[in-house]
PDB file of C-alpha atoms in Angstrom:
ATOM      1  CA  MET A  89      32.121   1.612   5.062  1.00  0.00           C
ATOM      2  CA  LEU A  90      30.334   3.726   7.702  1.00  0.00           C
ATOM      3  CA  PHE A  91      27.537   6.199   7.073  1.00  0.00           C
ATOM      4  CA  ASN A  92      26.624   9.020   9.453  1.00  0.00           C
ATOM      5  CA  ILE A  93      22.862   9.482   9.179  1.00  0.00           C
ATOM      6  CA  HIS A  94      20.521  11.721  11.119  1.00  0.00           C
ATOM      7  CA  PRO A  95      18.064   9.230  12.677  1.00  0.00           C
ATOM      8  CA  ILE A  96      15.056  11.396  11.958  1.00  0.00           C
ATOM      9  CA  ASN A  97      16.052  11.725   8.296  1.00  0.00           C
ATOM     10  CA  LEU A  98      16.249   7.947   8.056  1.00  0.00           C
ATOM     11  CA  PHE A  99      12.892   7.301   9.702  1.00  0.00           C
ATOM     12  CA  ARG A 100      11.225  10.140   7.839  1.00  0.00           C
ATOM     13  CA  SER A 101      12.441   8.624   4.571  1.00  0.00           C
ATOM     14  CA  LEU A 102      11.255   5.157   5.536  1.00  0.00           C
ATOM     15  CA  SER A 103       7.877   6.585   6.525  1.00  0.00           C
ATOM     16  CA  LEU A 104       7.662   8.435   3.222  1.00  0.00           C
ATOM     17  CA  ALA A 105       8.498   5.200   1.381  1.00  0.00           C
ATOM     18  CA  LEU A 106       5.291   3.735   2.796  1.00  0.00           C
ATOM     19  CA  GLU A 107       3.432   6.490   0.952  1.00  0.00           C
ATOM     20  CA  LEU A 108       4.290   4.745  -2.306  1.00  0.00           C
ATOM     21  CA  SER A 109       2.595   1.546  -1.215  1.00  0.00           C
ATOM     22  CA  SER A 110      -0.090   2.683   1.198  1.00  0.00           C
ATOM     23  CA  GLY A 111      -2.063   5.504  -0.350  1.00  0.00           C
ATOM     24  CA  GLY A 112      -1.447   8.471   1.906  1.00  0.00           C
ATOM     25  CA  MET A 113      -0.072   6.732   4.971  1.00  0.00           C
ATOM     26  CA  SER A 114       2.981   8.920   5.479  1.00  0.00           C
ATOM     27  CA  ARG A 115       1.036  12.061   6.381  1.00  0.00           C
ATOM     28  CA  HIS A 116      -0.895  10.003   8.912  1.00  0.00           C
ATOM     29  CA  HIS A 117       2.398   8.718  10.307  1.00  0.00           C
ATOM     30  CA  TRP A 118       3.902  12.202  10.471  1.00  0.00           C
ATOM     31  CA  ARG A 119       0.942  13.806  12.232  1.00  0.00           C
ATOM     32  CA  THR A 120       0.687  10.860  14.615  1.00  0.00           C
ATOM     33  CA  ALA A 121       4.375  11.318  15.437  1.00  0.00           C
ATOM     34  CA  MET A 122       3.785  15.032  16.062  1.00  0.00           C
ATOM     35  CA  ILE A 123       0.982  14.260  18.535  1.00  0.00           C
ATOM     36  CA  CYS A 124       3.144  11.614  20.214  1.00  0.00           C
ATOM     37  CA  SER A 125       5.995  14.080  20.580  1.00  0.00           C
ATOM     38  CA  ARG A 126       3.725  16.625  22.305  1.00  0.00           C
ATOM     39  CA  ILE A 127       2.484  13.914  24.675  1.00  0.00           C
ATOM     40  CA  ALA A 128       6.078  12.860  25.398  1.00  0.00           C
ATOM     41  CA  GLU A 129       6.900  16.459  26.307  1.00  0.00           C
ATOM     42  CA  GLY A 130       3.865  16.596  28.590  1.00  0.00           C
ATOM     43  CA  LEU A 131       4.948  13.380  30.306  1.00  0.00           C
ATOM     44  CA  ARG A 132       8.548  14.605  30.457  1.00  0.00           C
ATOM     45  CA  LEU A 133       9.811  11.355  29.002  1.00  0.00           C
ATOM     46  CA  ASP A 134      13.558  11.015  28.881  1.00  0.00           C
ATOM     47  CA  GLU A 135      15.208  11.752  25.556  1.00  0.00           C
ATOM     48  CA  TRP A 136      15.775   8.101  24.619  1.00  0.00           C
ATOM     49  CA  GLN A 137      12.164   7.037  25.201  1.00  0.00           C
ATOM     50  CA  HIS A 138      10.923  10.167  23.422  1.00  0.00           C
ATOM     51  CA  GLN A 139      13.198   9.299  20.511  1.00  0.00           C
ATOM     52  CA  LEU A 140      11.960   5.705  20.280  1.00  0.00           C
ATOM     53  CA  LEU A 141       8.351   6.886  20.522  1.00  0.00           C
ATOM     54  CA  VAL A 142       8.726   9.223  17.550  1.00  0.00           C
ATOM     55  CA  TYR A 143      10.506   6.598  15.470  1.00  0.00           C
ATOM     56  CA  SER A 144       7.860   3.979  16.281  1.00  0.00           C
ATOM     57  CA  ALA A 145       5.072   6.430  15.423  1.00  0.00           C
ATOM     58  CA  LEU A 146       6.657   7.148  12.048  1.00  0.00           C
ATOM     59  CA  LEU A 147       6.511   3.437  11.184  1.00  0.00           C
ATOM     60  CA  HIS A 148       3.602   2.220  13.302  1.00  0.00           C
ATOM     61  CA  ASP A 149       1.458   1.001  10.369  1.00  0.00           C
ATOM     62  CA  ILE A 150       4.341  -0.594   8.487  1.00  0.00           C
ATOM     63  CA  GLY A 151       2.574  -3.966   8.669  1.00  0.00           C
ATOM     64  CA  ALA A 152      -0.487  -2.615   6.844  1.00  0.00           C
ATOM     65  CA  ALA A 153       1.294  -1.768   3.602  1.00  0.00           C
ATOM     66  CA  SER A 154       0.385  -5.058   1.915  1.00  0.00           C
ATOM     67  CA  HIS A 155      -2.994  -5.626   3.611  1.00  0.00           C
ATOM     68  CA  TRP A 156      -5.473  -3.542   1.667  1.00  0.00           C
ATOM     69  CA  GLU A 157      -8.646  -4.528   3.513  1.00  0.00           C
ATOM     70  CA  GLU A 158      -7.219  -3.871   6.939  1.00  0.00           C
ATOM     71  CA  LYS A 159      -5.599  -0.668   5.715  1.00  0.00           C
ATOM     72  CA  LYS A 160      -9.035   0.712   4.789  1.00  0.00           C
ATOM     73  CA  ARG A 161     -10.297  -0.018   8.301  1.00  0.00           C
ATOM     74  CA  LEU A 162      -7.425   1.974   9.795  1.00  0.00           C
ATOM     75  CA  HIS A 163      -8.895   5.177   8.384  1.00  0.00           C
ATOM     76  CA  ASN A 164     -12.206   4.580  10.155  1.00  0.00           C
ATOM     77  CA  GLN A 165     -12.635   6.436  13.422  1.00  0.00           C
ATOM     78  CA  ASP A 166     -14.837   3.708  14.916  1.00  0.00           C
ATOM     79  CA  VAL A 167     -13.183   0.993  16.993  1.00  0.00           C
ATOM     80  CA  ASP A 168     -12.895  -2.086  14.785  1.00  0.00           C
ATOM     81  CA  ASN A 169     -11.801  -5.561  15.845  1.00  0.00           C
ATOM     82  CA  GLY A 170     -10.259  -6.097  12.409  1.00  0.00           C
ATOM     83  CA  ILE A 171      -7.236  -3.822  12.890  1.00  0.00           C
ATOM     84  CA  TYR A 172      -4.831  -6.014  14.857  1.00  0.00           C
ATOM     85  CA  LYS A 173      -3.256  -8.176  12.180  1.00  0.00           C
ATOM     86  CA  HIS A 174      -1.141  -5.367  10.738  1.00  0.00           C
ATOM     87  CA  ALA A 175       0.329  -4.630  14.173  1.00  0.00           C
ATOM     88  CA  GLU A 176       1.463  -8.244  14.459  1.00  0.00           C
ATOM     89  CA  ASN A 177       2.771  -8.151  10.889  1.00  0.00           C
ATOM     90  CA  GLY A 178       4.742  -5.005  11.701  1.00  0.00           C
ATOM     91  CA  TYR A 179       6.229  -6.753  14.710  1.00  0.00           C
ATOM     92  CA  GLU A 180       7.236  -9.751  12.584  1.00  0.00           C
ATOM     93  CA  LEU A 181       8.839  -7.497   9.983  1.00  0.00           C
ATOM     94  CA  LEU A 182      10.990  -5.679  12.527  1.00  0.00           C
ATOM     95  CA  LYS A 183      11.658  -8.007  15.456  1.00  0.00           C
ATOM     96  CA  ASP A 184      14.788  -9.637  14.039  1.00  0.00           C
ATOM     97  CA  SER A 185      16.268  -6.457  12.631  1.00  0.00           C
ATOM     98  CA  PRO A 186      19.451  -5.351  14.465  1.00  0.00           C
ATOM     99  CA  GLN A 187      18.617  -1.757  13.538  1.00  0.00           C
ATOM    100  CA  LEU A 188      14.819  -1.539  13.884  1.00  0.00           C
ATOM    101  CA  GLY A 189      14.029  -4.426  16.225  1.00  0.00           C
ATOM    102  CA  ILE A 190      13.925  -2.075  19.215  1.00  0.00           C
ATOM    103  CA  LEU A 191      10.685  -0.613  17.776  1.00  0.00           C
ATOM    104  CA  ALA A 192       8.964  -3.958  17.242  1.00  0.00           C
ATOM    105  CA  LYS A 193       7.259  -4.421  20.626  1.00  0.00           C
ATOM    106  CA  THR A 194       5.824  -0.899  20.627  1.00  0.00           C
ATOM    107  CA  ILE A 195       4.397  -1.416  17.136  1.00  0.00           C
ATOM    108  CA  ARG A 196       3.007  -4.829  18.078  1.00  0.00           C
ATOM    109  CA  HIS A 197       0.819  -3.374  20.831  1.00  0.00           C
ATOM    110  CA  HIS A 198      -0.112   0.023  19.384  1.00  0.00           C
ATOM    111  CA  HIS A 199      -3.785  -0.969  18.986  1.00  0.00           C
ATOM    112  CA  ASP A 200      -4.137  -2.794  22.300  1.00  0.00           C
ATOM    113  CA  CYS A 201      -7.120  -1.599  24.318  1.00  0.00           C
ATOM    114  CA  TRP A 202      -6.687  -0.297  27.849  1.00  0.00           C
ATOM    115  CA  ASP A 203      -9.510  -2.581  29.077  1.00  0.00           C
ATOM    116  CA  GLY A 204      -7.770  -5.755  27.868  1.00  0.00           C
ATOM    117  CA  SER A 205     -10.272  -6.599  25.132  1.00  0.00           C
ATOM    118  CA  SER A 206      -7.605  -6.893  22.420  1.00  0.00           C
ATOM    119  CA  PRO A 207      -6.289 -10.249  21.162  1.00  0.00           C
ATOM    120  CA  SER A 208      -3.007  -9.824  23.044  1.00  0.00           C
ATOM    121  CA  GLY A 209      -4.821  -9.908  26.376  1.00  0.00           C
ATOM    122  CA  LEU A 210      -2.671  -7.106  27.759  1.00  0.00           C
ATOM    123  CA  ALA A 211      -4.503  -4.461  29.759  1.00  0.00           C
ATOM    124  CA  GLY A 212      -3.811  -1.190  31.528  1.00  0.00           C
ATOM    125  CA  LYS A 213      -0.214  -0.418  32.323  1.00  0.00           C
ATOM    126  CA  SER A 214       0.930  -3.862  31.186  1.00  0.00           C
ATOM    127  CA  ILE A 215       0.629  -2.390  27.678  1.00  0.00           C
ATOM    128  CA  PRO A 216       3.912  -0.589  26.866  1.00  0.00           C
ATOM    129  CA  LEU A 217       3.605   3.141  27.485  1.00  0.00           C
ATOM    130  CA  ASN A 218       4.795   4.082  23.996  1.00  0.00           C
ATOM    131  CA  SER A 219       2.165   1.757  22.529  1.00  0.00           C
ATOM    132  CA  ARG A 220      -0.557   3.424  24.607  1.00  0.00           C
ATOM    133  CA  ILE A 221       0.585   6.843  23.427  1.00  0.00           C
ATOM    134  CA  ILE A 222       0.578   5.809  19.760  1.00  0.00           C
ATOM    135  CA  CYS A 223      -2.854   4.201  20.163  1.00  0.00           C
ATOM    136  CA  LEU A 224      -4.335   7.501  21.321  1.00  0.00           C
ATOM    137  CA  ALA A 225      -2.372   9.671  18.874  1.00  0.00           C
ATOM    138  CA  ASP A 226      -3.272   7.387  15.952  1.00  0.00           C
ATOM    139  CA  ARG A 227      -7.022   7.530  16.619  1.00  0.00           C
ATOM    140  CA  MET A 228      -6.818  11.264  17.301  1.00  0.00           C
ATOM    141  CA  GLU A 229      -5.145  11.891  13.949  1.00  0.00           C
ATOM    142  CA  ILE A 230      -7.691   9.722  12.134  1.00  0.00           C
ATOM    143  CA  SER A 231     -10.439  11.874  13.663  1.00  0.00           C
ATOM    144  CA  ILE A 232      -9.244  15.039  11.892  1.00  0.00           C
ATOM    145  CA  LYS A 233     -11.563  15.693   8.962  1.00  0.00           C
ATOM    146  CA  GLU A 234     -10.194  17.265   5.811  1.00  0.00           C
ATOM    147  CA  GLY A 235     -11.991  20.314   4.457  1.00  0.00           C
ATOM    148  CA  LEU A 236     -13.167  21.447   7.893  1.00  0.00           C
ATOM    149  CA  HIS A 237     -11.259  24.022   9.919  1.00  0.00           C
ATOM    150  CA  VAL A 238      -9.569  22.363  12.863  1.00  0.00           C
ATOM    151  CA  PHE A 239     -11.201  24.740  15.357  1.00  0.00           C
ATOM    152  CA  GLU A 240     -14.617  23.668  14.084  1.00  0.00           C
ATOM    153  CA  GLN A 241     -13.925  20.067  15.032  1.00  0.00           C
ATOM    154  CA  HIS A 242     -11.430  19.983  17.882  1.00  0.00           C
ATOM    155  CA  GLN A 243     -14.131  19.713  20.544  1.00  0.00           C
ATOM    156  CA  ASP A 244     -15.651  16.720  18.734  1.00  0.00           C
ATOM    157  CA  ILE A 245     -12.220  15.080  18.671  1.00  0.00           C
ATOM    158  CA  LEU A 246     -11.783  15.576  22.404  1.00  0.00           C
ATOM    159  CA  THR A 247     -15.293  14.243  23.009  1.00  0.00           C
ATOM    160  CA  TYR A 248     -14.348  11.132  21.051  1.00  0.00           C
ATOM    161  CA  LEU A 249     -11.274  10.607  23.236  1.00  0.00           C
ATOM    162  CA  ARG A 250     -13.364  10.959  26.402  1.00  0.00           C
ATOM    163  CA  LYS A 251     -15.880   8.467  25.047  1.00  0.00           C
ATOM    164  CA  TYR A 252     -13.242   5.749  24.873  1.00  0.00           C
ATOM    165  CA  SER A 253     -11.248   6.764  27.949  1.00  0.00           C
ATOM    166  CA  GLY A 254     -10.844   3.711  30.164  1.00  0.00           C
ATOM    167  CA  THR A 255     -11.821   1.267  27.411  1.00  0.00           C
ATOM    168  CA  LEU A 256      -9.623   1.968  24.401  1.00  0.00           C
ATOM    169  CA  PHE A 257      -7.399   4.712  25.834  1.00  0.00           C
ATOM    170  CA  ASP A 258      -5.338   5.197  28.976  1.00  0.00           C
ATOM    171  CA  PRO A 259      -7.412   7.675  31.049  1.00  0.00           C
ATOM    172  CA  GLU A 260      -4.301   9.492  32.269  1.00  0.00           C
ATOM    173  CA  LEU A 261      -3.192  10.109  28.684  1.00  0.00           C
ATOM    174  CA  VAL A 262      -6.653  11.364  27.729  1.00  0.00           C
ATOM    175  CA  LYS A 263      -6.508  13.823  30.619  1.00  0.00           C
ATOM    176  CA  LEU A 264      -3.032  14.974  29.574  1.00  0.00           C
ATOM    177  CA  VAL A 265      -4.127  15.506  25.966  1.00  0.00           C
ATOM    178  CA  HIS A 266      -6.973  17.723  27.154  1.00  0.00           C
ATOM    179  CA  GLU A 267      -4.403  19.857  28.951  1.00  0.00           C
ATOM    180  CA  ILE A 268      -1.978  19.966  26.019  1.00  0.00           C
ATOM    181  CA  THR A 269      -4.651  20.882  23.489  1.00  0.00           C
ATOM    182  CA  ARG A 270      -5.635  24.028  25.357  1.00  0.00           C
ATOM    183  CA  GLN A 271      -2.813  25.628  23.395  1.00  0.00           C
ATOM    184  CA  GLU A 272      -4.109  26.770  20.008  1.00  0.00           C
ATOM    185  CA  SER A 273      -0.672  26.112  18.506  1.00  0.00           C
ATOM    186  CA  PHE A 274      -1.221  22.362  18.991  1.00  0.00           C
ATOM    187  CA  TRP A 275      -4.153  22.346  16.563  1.00  0.00           C
ATOM    188  CA  LEU A 276      -2.703  24.901  14.173  1.00  0.00           C
ATOM    189  CA  ASP A 277       0.519  22.906  13.789  1.00  0.00           C
ATOM    190  CA  LEU A 278      -1.434  19.720  13.026  1.00  0.00           C
ATOM    191  CA  ALA A 279      -3.492  21.490  10.391  1.00  0.00           C
ATOM    192  CA  ASN A 280      -0.497  23.164   8.737  1.00  0.00           C
ATOM    193  CA  PRO A 281       1.283  20.872   6.224  1.00  0.00           C
ATOM    194  CA  HIS A 282       4.199  23.330   6.148  1.00  0.00           C
ATOM    195  CA  TYR A 283       4.880  22.607   9.817  1.00  0.00           C
ATOM    196  CA  TYR A 284       6.188  19.089   9.093  1.00  0.00           C
ATOM    197  CA  ASN A 285       9.644  20.386   8.166  1.00  0.00           C
ATOM    198  CA  ASN A 286       9.790  22.421  11.373  1.00  0.00           C
ATOM    199  CA  PHE A 287       8.855  19.343  13.373  1.00  0.00           C
ATOM    200  CA  PHE A 288      11.585  17.228  11.803  1.00  0.00           C
ATOM    201  CA  GLN A 289      14.146  19.984  12.232  1.00  0.00           C
ATOM    202  CA  ASP A 290      13.241  20.342  15.910  1.00  0.00           C
ATOM    203  CA  ILE A 291      13.907  16.682  16.580  1.00  0.00           C
ATOM    204  CA  ASN A 292      17.153  16.581  14.635  1.00  0.00           C
ATOM    205  CA  GLN A 293      18.722  17.214  18.028  1.00  0.00           C
ATOM    206  CA  TYR A 294      18.731  13.450  18.497  1.00  0.00           C
ATOM    207  CA  GLY A 295      21.984  13.463  16.555  1.00  0.00           C
ATOM    208  CA  HIS A 296      23.540  10.949  14.188  1.00  0.00           C
ATOM    209  CA  MET A 297      23.479   7.166  14.000  1.00  0.00           C
ATOM    210  CA  ARG A 298      26.386   5.308  12.466  1.00  0.00           C
ATOM    211  CA  PHE A 299      25.446   2.558  10.017  1.00  0.00           C
ATOM    212  CA  HIS A 300      27.599   0.054   8.180  1.00  0.00           C
ATOM    213  CA  ALA A 301      26.756  -0.720   4.575  1.00  0.00           C
ATOM    214  CA  ASP A 302      25.293  -4.030   5.795  1.00  0.00           C
ATOM    215  CA  ASP A 303      22.952  -2.122   8.103  1.00  0.00           C
ATOM    216  CA  ILE A 304      21.562  -0.163   5.185  1.00  0.00           C
ATOM    217  CA  VAL A 305      21.098  -3.367   3.200  1.00  0.00           C
ATOM    218  CA  ASN A 306      19.275  -5.024   6.110  1.00  0.00           C
ATOM    219  CA  ILE A 307      16.853  -2.109   6.398  1.00  0.00           C
ATOM    220  CA  ALA A 308      16.329  -2.113   2.625  1.00  0.00           C
ATOM    221  CA  GLU A 309      15.498  -5.822   2.784  1.00  0.00           C
ATOM    222  CA  ILE A 310      12.618  -5.098   5.171  1.00  0.00           C
ATOM    223  CA  PHE A 311      11.146  -2.708   2.646  1.00  0.00           C
ATOM    224  CA  ALA A 312      11.833  -5.135  -0.181  1.00  0.00           C
ATOM    225  CA  THR A 313       9.716  -7.662   1.727  1.00  0.00           C
ATOM    226  CA  ILE A 314       6.889  -5.109   1.969  1.00  0.00           C
ATOM    227  CA  ILE A 315       7.110  -4.413  -1.758  1.00  0.00           C
ATOM    228  CA  ASP A 316       7.079  -8.126  -2.596  1.00  0.00           C
ATOM    229  CA  ARG A 317       3.986  -8.674  -0.432  1.00  0.00           C
ATOM    230  CA  THR A 318       2.251  -5.686  -1.986  1.00  0.00           C
ATOM    231  CA  SER A 319       2.897  -6.539  -5.623  1.00  0.00           C
ATOM    232  CA  ALA A 320       3.836  -9.882  -7.104  1.00  0.00           C
ATOM    233  CA  PHE A 321       5.106  -8.021 -10.157  1.00  0.00           C
TER     234      PHE A 321
END
């Protein structure tokens, strides 16, 4: 049996499923994906790489679902050396999947530092581009404070990115983000929870993926593994 599924509907649903086990992670994933998509447009990435970037961003913290201590660190704006294990766990979860394995390497390196100080030892442009984009978008999203109007904090967020340009972040991406964020719509869309549906509709242009019943089962088994690691019950 074959199923025709919009890719973005699949990955949005998988990202939302993490909400049930990760205390608010899906909104972080969605906003990170939105930032990544704007960066991809600024870089004029081809459609396939843009597509993979968005899908990876929607699942980038999949390895943190069952690691409560590390998950708490992920919501801290400060650079923390204790945030790499979940990236490796995400890689291990996905690498052998015929359907999702193509996202594994990007997720593995999404916290690698530009200066090479991360455990992987990769530095600069040896870090996959999509990983570098997610790294910046992830920390940018974490920097958004709830209860404070986005225009009261956007300069502080950009200052934070400049602070870590050349150490944590790719300097060229930091420069691009400064250009992109001159548009007020960038910040307003991030702050508007009703914009999520518009974002997902816009990227429905990626079309359908055809899955066999076994494909769906294989993807479900990845999430079953996450559930089992999260709760013995």
